[in-house]
PDB file of C-alpha atoms in Angstrom:
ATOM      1  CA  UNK F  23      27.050  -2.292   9.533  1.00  0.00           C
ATOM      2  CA  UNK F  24      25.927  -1.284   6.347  1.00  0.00           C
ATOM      3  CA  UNK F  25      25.647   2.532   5.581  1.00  0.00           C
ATOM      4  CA  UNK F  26      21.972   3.305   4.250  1.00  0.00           C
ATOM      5  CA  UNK F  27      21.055   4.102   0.994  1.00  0.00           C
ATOM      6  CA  UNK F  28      21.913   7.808  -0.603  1.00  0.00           C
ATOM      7  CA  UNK F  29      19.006   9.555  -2.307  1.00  0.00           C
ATOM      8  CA  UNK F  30      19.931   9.875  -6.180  1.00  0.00           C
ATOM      9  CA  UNK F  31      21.014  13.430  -7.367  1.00  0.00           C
ATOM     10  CA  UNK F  32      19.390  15.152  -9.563  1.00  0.00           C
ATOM     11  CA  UNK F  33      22.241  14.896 -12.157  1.00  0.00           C
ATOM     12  CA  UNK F  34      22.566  11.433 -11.749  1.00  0.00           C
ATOM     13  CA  UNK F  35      19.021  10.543 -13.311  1.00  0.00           C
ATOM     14  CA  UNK F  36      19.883  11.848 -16.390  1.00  0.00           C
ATOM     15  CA  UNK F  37      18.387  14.029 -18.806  1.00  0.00           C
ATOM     16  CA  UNK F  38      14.748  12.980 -18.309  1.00  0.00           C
ATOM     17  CA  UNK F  39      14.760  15.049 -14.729  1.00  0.00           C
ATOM     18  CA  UNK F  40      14.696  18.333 -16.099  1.00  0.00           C
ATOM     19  CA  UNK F  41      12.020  20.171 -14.373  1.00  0.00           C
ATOM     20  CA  UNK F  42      10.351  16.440 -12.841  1.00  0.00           C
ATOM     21  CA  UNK F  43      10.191  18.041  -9.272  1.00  0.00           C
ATOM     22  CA  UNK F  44      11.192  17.125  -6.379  1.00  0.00           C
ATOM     23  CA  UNK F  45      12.398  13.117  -6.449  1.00  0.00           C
ATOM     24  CA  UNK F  46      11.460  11.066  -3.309  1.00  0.00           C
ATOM     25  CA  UNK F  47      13.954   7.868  -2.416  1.00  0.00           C
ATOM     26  CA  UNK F  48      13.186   5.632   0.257  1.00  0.00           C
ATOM     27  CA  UNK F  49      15.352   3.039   1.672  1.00  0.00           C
ATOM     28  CA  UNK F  50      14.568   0.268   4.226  1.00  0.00           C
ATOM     29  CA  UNK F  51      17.361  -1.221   6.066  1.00  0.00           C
ATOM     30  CA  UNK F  52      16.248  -4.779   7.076  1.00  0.00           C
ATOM     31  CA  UNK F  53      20.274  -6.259   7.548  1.00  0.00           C
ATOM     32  CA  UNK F  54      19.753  -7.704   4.302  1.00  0.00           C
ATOM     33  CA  UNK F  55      17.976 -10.591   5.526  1.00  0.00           C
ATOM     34  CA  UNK F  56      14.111 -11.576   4.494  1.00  0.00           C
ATOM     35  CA  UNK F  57      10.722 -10.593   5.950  1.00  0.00           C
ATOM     36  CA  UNK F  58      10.419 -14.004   7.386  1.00  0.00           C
ATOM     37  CA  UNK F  59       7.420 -15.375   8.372  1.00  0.00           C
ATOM     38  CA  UNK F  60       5.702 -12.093   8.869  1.00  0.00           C
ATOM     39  CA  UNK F  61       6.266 -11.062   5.651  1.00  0.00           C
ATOM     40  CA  UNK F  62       4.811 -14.297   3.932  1.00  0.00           C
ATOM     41  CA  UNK F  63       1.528 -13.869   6.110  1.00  0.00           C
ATOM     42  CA  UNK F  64       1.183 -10.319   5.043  1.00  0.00           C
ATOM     43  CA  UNK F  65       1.973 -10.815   1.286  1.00  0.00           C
ATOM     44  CA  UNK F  66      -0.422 -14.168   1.563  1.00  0.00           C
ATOM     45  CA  UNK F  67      -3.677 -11.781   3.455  1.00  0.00           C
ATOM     46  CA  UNK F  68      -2.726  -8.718   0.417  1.00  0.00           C
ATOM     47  CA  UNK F  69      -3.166 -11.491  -1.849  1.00  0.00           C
ATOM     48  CA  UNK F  70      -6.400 -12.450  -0.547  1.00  0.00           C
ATOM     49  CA  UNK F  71      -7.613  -9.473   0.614  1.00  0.00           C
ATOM     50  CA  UNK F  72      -7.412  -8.587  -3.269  1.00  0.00           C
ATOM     51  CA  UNK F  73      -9.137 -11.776  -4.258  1.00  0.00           C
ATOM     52  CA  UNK F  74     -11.813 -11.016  -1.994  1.00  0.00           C
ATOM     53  CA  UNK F  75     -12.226  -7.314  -3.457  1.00  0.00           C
ATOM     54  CA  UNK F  76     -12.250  -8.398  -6.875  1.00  0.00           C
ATOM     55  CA  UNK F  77     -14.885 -11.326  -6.261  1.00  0.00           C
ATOM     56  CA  UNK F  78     -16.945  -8.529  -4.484  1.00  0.00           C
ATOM     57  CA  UNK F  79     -16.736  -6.396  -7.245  1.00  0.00           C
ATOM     58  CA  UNK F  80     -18.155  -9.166 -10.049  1.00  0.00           C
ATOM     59  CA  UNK F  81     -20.729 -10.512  -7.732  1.00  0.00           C
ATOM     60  CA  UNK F  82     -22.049  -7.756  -5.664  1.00  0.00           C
ATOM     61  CA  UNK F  83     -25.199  -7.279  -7.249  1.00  0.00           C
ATOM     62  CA  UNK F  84     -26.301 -10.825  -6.834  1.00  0.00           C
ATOM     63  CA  UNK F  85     -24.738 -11.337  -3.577  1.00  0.00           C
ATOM     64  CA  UNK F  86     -26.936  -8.600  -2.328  1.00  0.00           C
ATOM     65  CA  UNK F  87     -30.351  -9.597  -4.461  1.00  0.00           C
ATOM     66  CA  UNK F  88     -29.978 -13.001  -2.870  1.00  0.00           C
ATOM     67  CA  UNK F  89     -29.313 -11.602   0.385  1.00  0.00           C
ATOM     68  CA  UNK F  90     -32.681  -9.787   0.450  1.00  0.00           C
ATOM     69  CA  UNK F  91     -34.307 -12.484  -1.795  1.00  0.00           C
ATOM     70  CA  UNK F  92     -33.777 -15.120   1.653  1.00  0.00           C
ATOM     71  CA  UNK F  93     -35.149 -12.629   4.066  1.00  0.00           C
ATOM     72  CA  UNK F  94     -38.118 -11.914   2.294  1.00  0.00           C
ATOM     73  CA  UNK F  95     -39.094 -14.919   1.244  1.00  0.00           C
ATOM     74  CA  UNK F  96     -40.445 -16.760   4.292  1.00  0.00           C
ATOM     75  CA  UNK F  97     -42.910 -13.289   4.806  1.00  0.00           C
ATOM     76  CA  UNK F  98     -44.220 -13.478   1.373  1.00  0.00           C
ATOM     77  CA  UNK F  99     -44.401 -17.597   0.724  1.00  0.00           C
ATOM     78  CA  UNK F 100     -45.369 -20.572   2.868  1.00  0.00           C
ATOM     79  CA  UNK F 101     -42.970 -23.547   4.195  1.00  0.00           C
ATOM     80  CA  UNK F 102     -45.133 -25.937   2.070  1.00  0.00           C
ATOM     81  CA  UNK F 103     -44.437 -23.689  -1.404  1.00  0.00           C
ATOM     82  CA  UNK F 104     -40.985 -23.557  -0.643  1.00  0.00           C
ATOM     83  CA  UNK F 105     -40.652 -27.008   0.078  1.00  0.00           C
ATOM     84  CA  UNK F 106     -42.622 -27.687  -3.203  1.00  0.00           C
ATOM     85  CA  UNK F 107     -40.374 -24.789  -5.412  1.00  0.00           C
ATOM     86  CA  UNK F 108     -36.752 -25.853  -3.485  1.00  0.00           C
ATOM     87  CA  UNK F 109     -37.258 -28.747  -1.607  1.00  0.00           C
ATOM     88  CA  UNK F 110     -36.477 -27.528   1.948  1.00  0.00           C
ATOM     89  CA  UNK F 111     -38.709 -25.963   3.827  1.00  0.00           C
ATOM     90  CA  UNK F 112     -36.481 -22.342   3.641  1.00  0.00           C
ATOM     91  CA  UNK F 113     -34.458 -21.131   0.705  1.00  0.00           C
ATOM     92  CA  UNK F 114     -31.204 -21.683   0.863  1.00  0.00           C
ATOM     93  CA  UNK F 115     -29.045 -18.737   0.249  1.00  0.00           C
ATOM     94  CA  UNK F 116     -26.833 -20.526  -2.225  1.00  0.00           C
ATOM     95  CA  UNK F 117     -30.011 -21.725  -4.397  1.00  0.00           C
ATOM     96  CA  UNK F 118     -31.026 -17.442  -4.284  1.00  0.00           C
ATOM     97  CA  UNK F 119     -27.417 -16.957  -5.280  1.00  0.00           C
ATOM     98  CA  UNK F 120     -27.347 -18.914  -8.084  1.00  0.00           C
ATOM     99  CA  UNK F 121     -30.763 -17.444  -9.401  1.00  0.00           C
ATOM    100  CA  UNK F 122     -29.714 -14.432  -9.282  1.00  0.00           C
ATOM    101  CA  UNK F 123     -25.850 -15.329 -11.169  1.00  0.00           C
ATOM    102  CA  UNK F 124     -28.768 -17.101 -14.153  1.00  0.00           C
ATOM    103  CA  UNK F 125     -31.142 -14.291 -13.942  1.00  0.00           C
ATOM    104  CA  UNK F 126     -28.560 -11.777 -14.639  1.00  0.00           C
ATOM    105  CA  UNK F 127     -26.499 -13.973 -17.529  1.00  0.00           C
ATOM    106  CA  UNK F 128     -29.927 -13.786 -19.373  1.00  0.00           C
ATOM    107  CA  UNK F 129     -30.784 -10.332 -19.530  1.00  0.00           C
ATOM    108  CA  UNK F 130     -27.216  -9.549 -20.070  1.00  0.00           C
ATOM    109  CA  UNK F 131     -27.465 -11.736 -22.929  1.00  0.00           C
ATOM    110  CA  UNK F 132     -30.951 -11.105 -24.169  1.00  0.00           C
ATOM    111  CA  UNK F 133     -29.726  -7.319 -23.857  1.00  0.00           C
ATOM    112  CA  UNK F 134     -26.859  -8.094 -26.127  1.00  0.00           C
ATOM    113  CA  UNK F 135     -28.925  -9.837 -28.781  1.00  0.00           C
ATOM    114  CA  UNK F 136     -31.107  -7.180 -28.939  1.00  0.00           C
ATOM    115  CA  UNK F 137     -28.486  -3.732 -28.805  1.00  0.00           C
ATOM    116  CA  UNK F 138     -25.485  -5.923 -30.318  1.00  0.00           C
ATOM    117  CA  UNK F 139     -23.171  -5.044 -27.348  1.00  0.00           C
ATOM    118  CA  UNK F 140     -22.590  -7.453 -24.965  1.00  0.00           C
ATOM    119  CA  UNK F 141     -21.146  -4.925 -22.462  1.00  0.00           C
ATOM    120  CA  UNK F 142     -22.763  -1.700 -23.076  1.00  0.00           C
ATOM    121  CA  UNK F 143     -19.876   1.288 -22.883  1.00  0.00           C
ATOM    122  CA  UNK F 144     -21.026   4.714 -21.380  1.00  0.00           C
TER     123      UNK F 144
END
């Protein structure tokens, strides 16, 4: 049976702990064997789950335009000038979407040839 971890002293961490406050060590004692299984589908859904946030975080804006773009659209146009503009009688969300992604390129763009920042800094 191995014999957990000791926390550090305060003389062992050298001369860089003077006056650092209080030092926190924390051990886990698995029996030196691996997560397993468990621990793969947890690292795999962090990994995602920071994927996800990051995606959100890019395309937010025109996730939500397009979102609001499909509901309104049948109230304000007719199935026979949506059919004529998109093809389909409805507007697809992904067709919104990507309006929305080119909309938003442009005036970034156009913003950029006009101010000569691309991303403006505040």
């Amino acid at each position: 049976m191995p014999t957990p971890a000791q926390a550090p002293r305060r003389e062992d961490l050298g001369p860089c702990a003077e006056g650092a406050g209080p030092t926190i060590a924390v051990h886990v004692d698995h029996g030196g064997r691996g997560l397993g299984l468990i621990g793969a589908v947890l690292a795999c859904a962090t990994a995602l789950a920071a994927l996800l946030f990051g995606v959100l975080a890019v395309f937010v804006t025109p996730l939500i335009g397009a979102a609001l773009l499909t509901l309104v659209w049948p109230v304000i146009f007719s199935e026979q000038f949506t059919g004529w503009v998109f093809g389909t009688p409805y507007l697809p969300f992904w067709k919104a979407f990507l309006l929305f992604l080119l909309v938003g390129a442009v005036v970034r763009f156009h913003r950029w040839s006009t101010s000569g920042e691309l991303w403006r800094r505040r």
